[in-house]
Coordinates of C-alpha atoms in Angstrom, one line a residue:
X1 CA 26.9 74.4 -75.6
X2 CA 23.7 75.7 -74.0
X3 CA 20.9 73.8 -72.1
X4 CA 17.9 74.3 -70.5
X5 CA 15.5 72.1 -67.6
X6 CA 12.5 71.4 -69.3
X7 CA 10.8 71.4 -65.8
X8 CA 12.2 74.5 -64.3
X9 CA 13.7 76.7 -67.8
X10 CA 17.1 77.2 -66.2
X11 CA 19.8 77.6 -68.4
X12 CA 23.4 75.4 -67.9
X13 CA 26.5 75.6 -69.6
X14 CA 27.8 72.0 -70.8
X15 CA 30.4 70.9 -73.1
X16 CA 30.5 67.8 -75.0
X17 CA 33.0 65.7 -73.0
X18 CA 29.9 66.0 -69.5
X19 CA 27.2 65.1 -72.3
X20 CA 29.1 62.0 -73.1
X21 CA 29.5 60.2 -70.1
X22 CA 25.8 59.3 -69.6
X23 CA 25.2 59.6 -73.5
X24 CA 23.4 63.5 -72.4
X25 CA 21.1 62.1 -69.1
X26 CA 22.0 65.4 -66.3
X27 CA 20.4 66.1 -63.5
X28 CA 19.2 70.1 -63.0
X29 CA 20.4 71.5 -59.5
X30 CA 17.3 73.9 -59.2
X31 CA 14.7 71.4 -59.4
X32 CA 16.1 68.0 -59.2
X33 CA 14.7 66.9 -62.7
X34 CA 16.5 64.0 -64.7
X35 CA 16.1 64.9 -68.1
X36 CA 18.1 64.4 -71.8
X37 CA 20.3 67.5 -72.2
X38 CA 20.5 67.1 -76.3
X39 CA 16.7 66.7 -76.3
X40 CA 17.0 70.6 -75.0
X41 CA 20.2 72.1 -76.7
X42 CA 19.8 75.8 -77.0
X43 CA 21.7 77.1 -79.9
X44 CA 24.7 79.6 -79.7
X45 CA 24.1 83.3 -79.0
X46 CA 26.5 85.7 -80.1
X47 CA 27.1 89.1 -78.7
X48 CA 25.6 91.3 -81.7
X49 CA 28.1 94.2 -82.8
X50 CA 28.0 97.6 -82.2
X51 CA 26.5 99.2 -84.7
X52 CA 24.0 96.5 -85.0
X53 CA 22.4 97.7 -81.4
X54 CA 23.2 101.7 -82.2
X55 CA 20.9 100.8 -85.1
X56 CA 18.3 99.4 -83.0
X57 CA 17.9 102.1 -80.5
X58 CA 18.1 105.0 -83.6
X59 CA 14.8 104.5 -84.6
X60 CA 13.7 105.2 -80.8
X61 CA 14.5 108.9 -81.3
X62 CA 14.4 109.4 -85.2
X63 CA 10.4 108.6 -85.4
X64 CA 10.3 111.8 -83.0
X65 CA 9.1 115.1 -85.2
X66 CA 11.4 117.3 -83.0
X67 CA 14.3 114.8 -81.6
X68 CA 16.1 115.7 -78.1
X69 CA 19.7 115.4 -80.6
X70 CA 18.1 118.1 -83.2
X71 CA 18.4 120.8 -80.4
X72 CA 21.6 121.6 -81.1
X73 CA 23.2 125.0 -82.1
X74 CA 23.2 125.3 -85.9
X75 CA 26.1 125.9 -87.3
X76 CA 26.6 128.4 -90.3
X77 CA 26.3 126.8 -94.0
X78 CA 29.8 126.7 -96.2
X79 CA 29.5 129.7 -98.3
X80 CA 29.1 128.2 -101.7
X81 CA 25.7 126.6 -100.0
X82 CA 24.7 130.1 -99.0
X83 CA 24.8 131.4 -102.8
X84 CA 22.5 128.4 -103.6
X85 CA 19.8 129.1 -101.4
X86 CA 20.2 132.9 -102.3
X87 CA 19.5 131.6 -105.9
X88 CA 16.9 129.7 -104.9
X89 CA 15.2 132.5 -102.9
X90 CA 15.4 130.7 -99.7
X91 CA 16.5 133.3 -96.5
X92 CA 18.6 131.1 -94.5
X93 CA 18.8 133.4 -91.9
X94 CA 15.4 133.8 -91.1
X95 CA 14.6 129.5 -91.4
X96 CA 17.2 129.1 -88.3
X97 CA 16.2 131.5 -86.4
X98 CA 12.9 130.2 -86.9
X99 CA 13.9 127.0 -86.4
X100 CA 15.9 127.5 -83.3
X101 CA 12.8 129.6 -81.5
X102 CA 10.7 126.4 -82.1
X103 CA 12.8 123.9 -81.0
X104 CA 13.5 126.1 -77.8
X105 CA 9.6 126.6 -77.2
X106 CA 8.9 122.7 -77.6
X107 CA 12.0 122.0 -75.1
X108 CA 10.7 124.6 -72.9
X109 CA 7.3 123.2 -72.5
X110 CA 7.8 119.1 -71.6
X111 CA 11.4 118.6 -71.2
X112 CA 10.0 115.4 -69.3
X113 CA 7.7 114.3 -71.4
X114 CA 10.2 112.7 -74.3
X115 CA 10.1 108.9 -74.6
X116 CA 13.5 107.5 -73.2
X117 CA 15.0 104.7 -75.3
X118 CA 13.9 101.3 -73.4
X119 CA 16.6 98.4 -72.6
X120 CA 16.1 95.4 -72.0
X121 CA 17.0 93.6 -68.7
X122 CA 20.2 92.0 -68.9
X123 CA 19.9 87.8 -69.3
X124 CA 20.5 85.9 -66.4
X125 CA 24.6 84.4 -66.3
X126 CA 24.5 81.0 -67.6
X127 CA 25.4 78.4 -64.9
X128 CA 28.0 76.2 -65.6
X129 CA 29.2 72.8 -64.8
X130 CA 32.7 73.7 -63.9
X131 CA 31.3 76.4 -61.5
X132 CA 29.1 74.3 -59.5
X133 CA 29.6 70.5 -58.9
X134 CA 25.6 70.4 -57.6
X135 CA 24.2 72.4 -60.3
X136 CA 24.0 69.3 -63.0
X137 CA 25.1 65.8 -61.7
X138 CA 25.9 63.5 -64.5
X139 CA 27.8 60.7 -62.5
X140 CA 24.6 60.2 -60.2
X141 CA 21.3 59.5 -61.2
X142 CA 18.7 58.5 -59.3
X143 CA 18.3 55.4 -57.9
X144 CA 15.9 53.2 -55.5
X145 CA 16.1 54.3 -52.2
X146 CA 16.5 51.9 -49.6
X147 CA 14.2 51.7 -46.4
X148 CA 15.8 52.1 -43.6
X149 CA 15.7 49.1 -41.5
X150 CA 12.6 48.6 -38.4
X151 CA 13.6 48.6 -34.8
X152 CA 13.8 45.3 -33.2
X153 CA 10.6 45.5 -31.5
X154 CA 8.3 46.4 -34.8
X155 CA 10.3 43.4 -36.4
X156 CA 9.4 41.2 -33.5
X157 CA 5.9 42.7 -33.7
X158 CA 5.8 41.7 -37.1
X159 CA 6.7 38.1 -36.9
X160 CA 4.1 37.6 -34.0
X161 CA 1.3 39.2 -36.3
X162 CA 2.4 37.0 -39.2
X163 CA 2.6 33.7 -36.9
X164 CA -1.2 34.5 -35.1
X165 CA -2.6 35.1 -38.9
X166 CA -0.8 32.1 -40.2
X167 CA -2.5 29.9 -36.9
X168 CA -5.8 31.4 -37.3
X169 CA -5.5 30.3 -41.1
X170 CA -5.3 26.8 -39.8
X171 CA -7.8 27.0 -37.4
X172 CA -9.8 27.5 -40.2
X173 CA -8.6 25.1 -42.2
X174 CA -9.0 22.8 -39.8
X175 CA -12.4 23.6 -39.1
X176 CA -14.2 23.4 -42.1
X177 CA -12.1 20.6 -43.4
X178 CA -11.8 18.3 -40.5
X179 CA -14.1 15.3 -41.7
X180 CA -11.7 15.1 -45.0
X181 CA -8.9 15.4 -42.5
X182 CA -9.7 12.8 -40.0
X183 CA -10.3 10.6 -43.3
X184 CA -7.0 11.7 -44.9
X185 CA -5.2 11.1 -41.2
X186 CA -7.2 9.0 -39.3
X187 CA -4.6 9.7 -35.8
X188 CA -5.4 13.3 -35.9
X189 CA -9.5 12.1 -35.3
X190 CA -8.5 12.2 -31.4
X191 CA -7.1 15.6 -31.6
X192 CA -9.8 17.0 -33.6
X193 CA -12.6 15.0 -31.8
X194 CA -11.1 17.0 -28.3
X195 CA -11.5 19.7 -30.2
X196 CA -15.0 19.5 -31.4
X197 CA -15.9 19.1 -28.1
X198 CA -15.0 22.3 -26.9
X199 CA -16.7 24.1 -29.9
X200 CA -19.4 22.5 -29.7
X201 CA -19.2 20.5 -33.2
X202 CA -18.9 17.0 -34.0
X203 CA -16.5 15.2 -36.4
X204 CA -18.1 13.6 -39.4
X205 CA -17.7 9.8 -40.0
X206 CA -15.3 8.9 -43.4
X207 CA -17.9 8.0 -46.1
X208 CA -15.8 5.5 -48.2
X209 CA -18.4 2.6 -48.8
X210 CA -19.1 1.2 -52.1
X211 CA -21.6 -1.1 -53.2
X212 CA -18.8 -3.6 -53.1
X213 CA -19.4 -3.3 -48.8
X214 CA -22.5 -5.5 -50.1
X215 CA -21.1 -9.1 -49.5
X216 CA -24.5 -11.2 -50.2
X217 CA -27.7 -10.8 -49.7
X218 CA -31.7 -12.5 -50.6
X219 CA -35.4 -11.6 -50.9
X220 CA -37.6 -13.9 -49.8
X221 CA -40.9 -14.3 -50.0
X222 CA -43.2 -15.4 -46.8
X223 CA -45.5 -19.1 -47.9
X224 CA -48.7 -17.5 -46.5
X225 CA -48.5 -14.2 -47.3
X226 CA -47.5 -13.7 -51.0
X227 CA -47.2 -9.8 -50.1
X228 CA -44.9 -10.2 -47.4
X229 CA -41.2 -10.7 -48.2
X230 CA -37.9 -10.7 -46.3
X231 CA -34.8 -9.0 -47.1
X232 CA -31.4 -10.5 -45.6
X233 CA -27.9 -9.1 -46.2
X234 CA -24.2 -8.7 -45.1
X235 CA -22.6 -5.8 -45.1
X236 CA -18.7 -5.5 -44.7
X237 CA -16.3 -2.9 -43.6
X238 CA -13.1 -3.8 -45.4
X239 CA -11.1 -0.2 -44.9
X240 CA -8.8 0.2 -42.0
X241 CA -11.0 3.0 -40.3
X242 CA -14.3 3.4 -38.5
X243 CA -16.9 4.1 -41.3
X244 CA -20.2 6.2 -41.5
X245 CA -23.3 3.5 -42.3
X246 CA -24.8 4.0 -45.2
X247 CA -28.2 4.1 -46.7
X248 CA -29.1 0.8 -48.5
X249 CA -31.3 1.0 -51.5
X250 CA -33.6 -1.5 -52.9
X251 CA -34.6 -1.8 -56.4
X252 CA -37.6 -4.0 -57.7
X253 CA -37.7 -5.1 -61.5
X254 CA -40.2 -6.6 -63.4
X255 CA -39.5 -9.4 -66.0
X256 CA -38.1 -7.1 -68.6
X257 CA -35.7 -5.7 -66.1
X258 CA -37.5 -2.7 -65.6
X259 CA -37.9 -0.8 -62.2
X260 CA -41.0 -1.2 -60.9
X261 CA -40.2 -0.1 -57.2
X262 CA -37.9 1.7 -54.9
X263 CA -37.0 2.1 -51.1
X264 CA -34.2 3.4 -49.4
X265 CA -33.4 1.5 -45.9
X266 CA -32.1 4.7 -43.4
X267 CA -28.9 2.6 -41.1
X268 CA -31.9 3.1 -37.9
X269 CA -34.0 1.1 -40.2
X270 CA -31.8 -2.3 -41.2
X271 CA -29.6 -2.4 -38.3
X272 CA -29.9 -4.3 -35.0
X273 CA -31.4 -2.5 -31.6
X274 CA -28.0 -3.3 -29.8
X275 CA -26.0 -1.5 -33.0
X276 CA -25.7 2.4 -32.2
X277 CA -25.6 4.0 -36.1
X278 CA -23.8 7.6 -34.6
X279 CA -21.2 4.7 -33.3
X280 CA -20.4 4.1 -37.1
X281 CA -19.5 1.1 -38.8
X282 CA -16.4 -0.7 -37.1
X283 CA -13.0 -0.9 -39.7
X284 CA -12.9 -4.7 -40.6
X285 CA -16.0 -6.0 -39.5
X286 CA -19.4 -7.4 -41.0
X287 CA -22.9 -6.7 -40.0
X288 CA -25.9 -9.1 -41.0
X289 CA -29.3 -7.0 -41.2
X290 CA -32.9 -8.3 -42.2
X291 CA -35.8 -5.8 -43.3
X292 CA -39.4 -7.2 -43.6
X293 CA -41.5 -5.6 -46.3
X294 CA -44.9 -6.0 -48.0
X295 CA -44.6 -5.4 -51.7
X296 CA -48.3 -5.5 -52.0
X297 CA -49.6 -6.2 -55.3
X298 CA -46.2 -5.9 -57.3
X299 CA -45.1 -8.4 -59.5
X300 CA -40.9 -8.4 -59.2
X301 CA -39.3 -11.0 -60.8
X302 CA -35.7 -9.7 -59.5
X303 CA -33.9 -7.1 -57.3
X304 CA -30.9 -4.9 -57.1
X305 CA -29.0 -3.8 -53.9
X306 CA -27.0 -0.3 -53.8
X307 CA -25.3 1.6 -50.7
X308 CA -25.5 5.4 -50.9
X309 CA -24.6 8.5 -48.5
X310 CA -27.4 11.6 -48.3

């Protein structure tokens, strides 16, 4: 059987027993391709007989009016076939003469000049399997190829650059996220705080108080001034960390329960002179704080307290 790379055309020689033990995958040894070899099965040529190529390269010289071959010396008719053209008024004498004087003349003049019969260039020899064990490789096909391995130094380099990205990454990390970190791990707020420091950046307060943090409070209002009242309430600290103070709101609501009025209390507003707000609020503690404010004109029949963070 017959073959042929559909990359390169080249022509291999297999037998059945090669295509079977990779059912047909081979490997061409002029270009390296991996290909199917039954996908490309040429089909058997047989050399053609004798007379088959004599009859091919006749025509070459027949369809000549005056063929090279024709040139030869006549030879004289059987003398029954002599009679017959007598009969028949031919002069057979005079025809060949004739005839040989023209063919002579024609020779003569081109000798060169007559078409030679044209051949074909012979077809390449088929390769084979058995003659080559690199032309067609059916027990190897190709398969990942593995790195080689780094030199120690580019592996150590490698491992540094990884660990200085991986640092950096948590630098970052750190940076960004360091008020929900010092909440989430309140003995890192040292570390971070030293850190800060140095950058040039501050670490944020945890901002866990609810309006639970509100443990009672009043509104009063002053005898001789009916505009005038006083607000009075305790605010508690009951986490186990140092919290940011919030803002306290006040909401003023007429008979029907409707708002009527609202002011937000800043910590620099409620809080004592001798209380530092950037100090925070203390984990387990209470703070008392009174605000005075004139209402005016409004007529509030009850209030609502709420803590909030801007």
């Amino acid at each position: 059987m017959q073959t042929s790379c559909p990359e390169c055309r080249t022509t291999f020689r297999v037998s059945q027993e090669q295509l079977g033990l990779r059912r047909g995958l081979v490997r061409c040894g002029s270009c390296n391709a991996v290909f199917n070899a039954y996908d490309t099965l040429l089909p058997e040529l047989e050399n053609p007989p004798a007379s088959v190529t004599e009859e091919a390269e006749a025509p070459a010289q027949e369809s000549l009016p005056f063929a090279p071959a024709a040139f030869e010396p006549a030879e004289t008719p059987p003398a029954d076939l002599q009679a017959a053209y007598r009969e028949a008024g031919i002069d057979l004498a005079a025809g060949m003469v004739a005839y040989a004087e023209a063919a002579e003349a024609v020779e003569a003049e081109r000798p060169e000049a007559w078409p030679q019969a044209v051949t074909e260039p012979e077809p390449e020899p088929l390769r084979s399997l058995d003659e080559s064990p690199d032309a067609i490789l059916l027990s190897e096909l190709p398969t990942r190829q593995v790195r080689a391995r780094l030199p120690w130094w580019q592996t150590v380099l490698y491992l540094f650059g990884t660990l200085l990205l991986l640092l950096v990454l948590l630098g970052q990390a750190a940076y960004f996220l360091r008020a929900e970190l010092a909440a989430a791990v309140p003995e890192a707020r040292p570390l971070l705080e030293g850190a800060c420091d140095a950058l040039g950046c501050d670490v944020p307060l945890p901002r866990q108080l609810t309006r639970q943090a509100i443990v009672s409070s009043s509104l009063e209002h002053d005898p001789e001034q009916k505009s005038r009242v006083s607000l009075t309430f305790l605010l508690a600290n009951r986490t186990g960390q140092t919290q940011a103070w919030p803002h306290v709101i006040l909401t003023l609501s007429d008979v029907r329960e409707a708002p009527v009025a609202q002011k937000a209390f800043a910590p620099d507003m409620y809080l004592p002179r001798t209380v530092s707000p950037r100090a925070g609020f203390p984990a387990r503690s209470e703070q008392e704080a009174r605000v005075e404010l004139d209402v005016g004109n409004l007529e509030a029949a009850s209030y609502v307290l709420a803590v909030a963070y801007p």
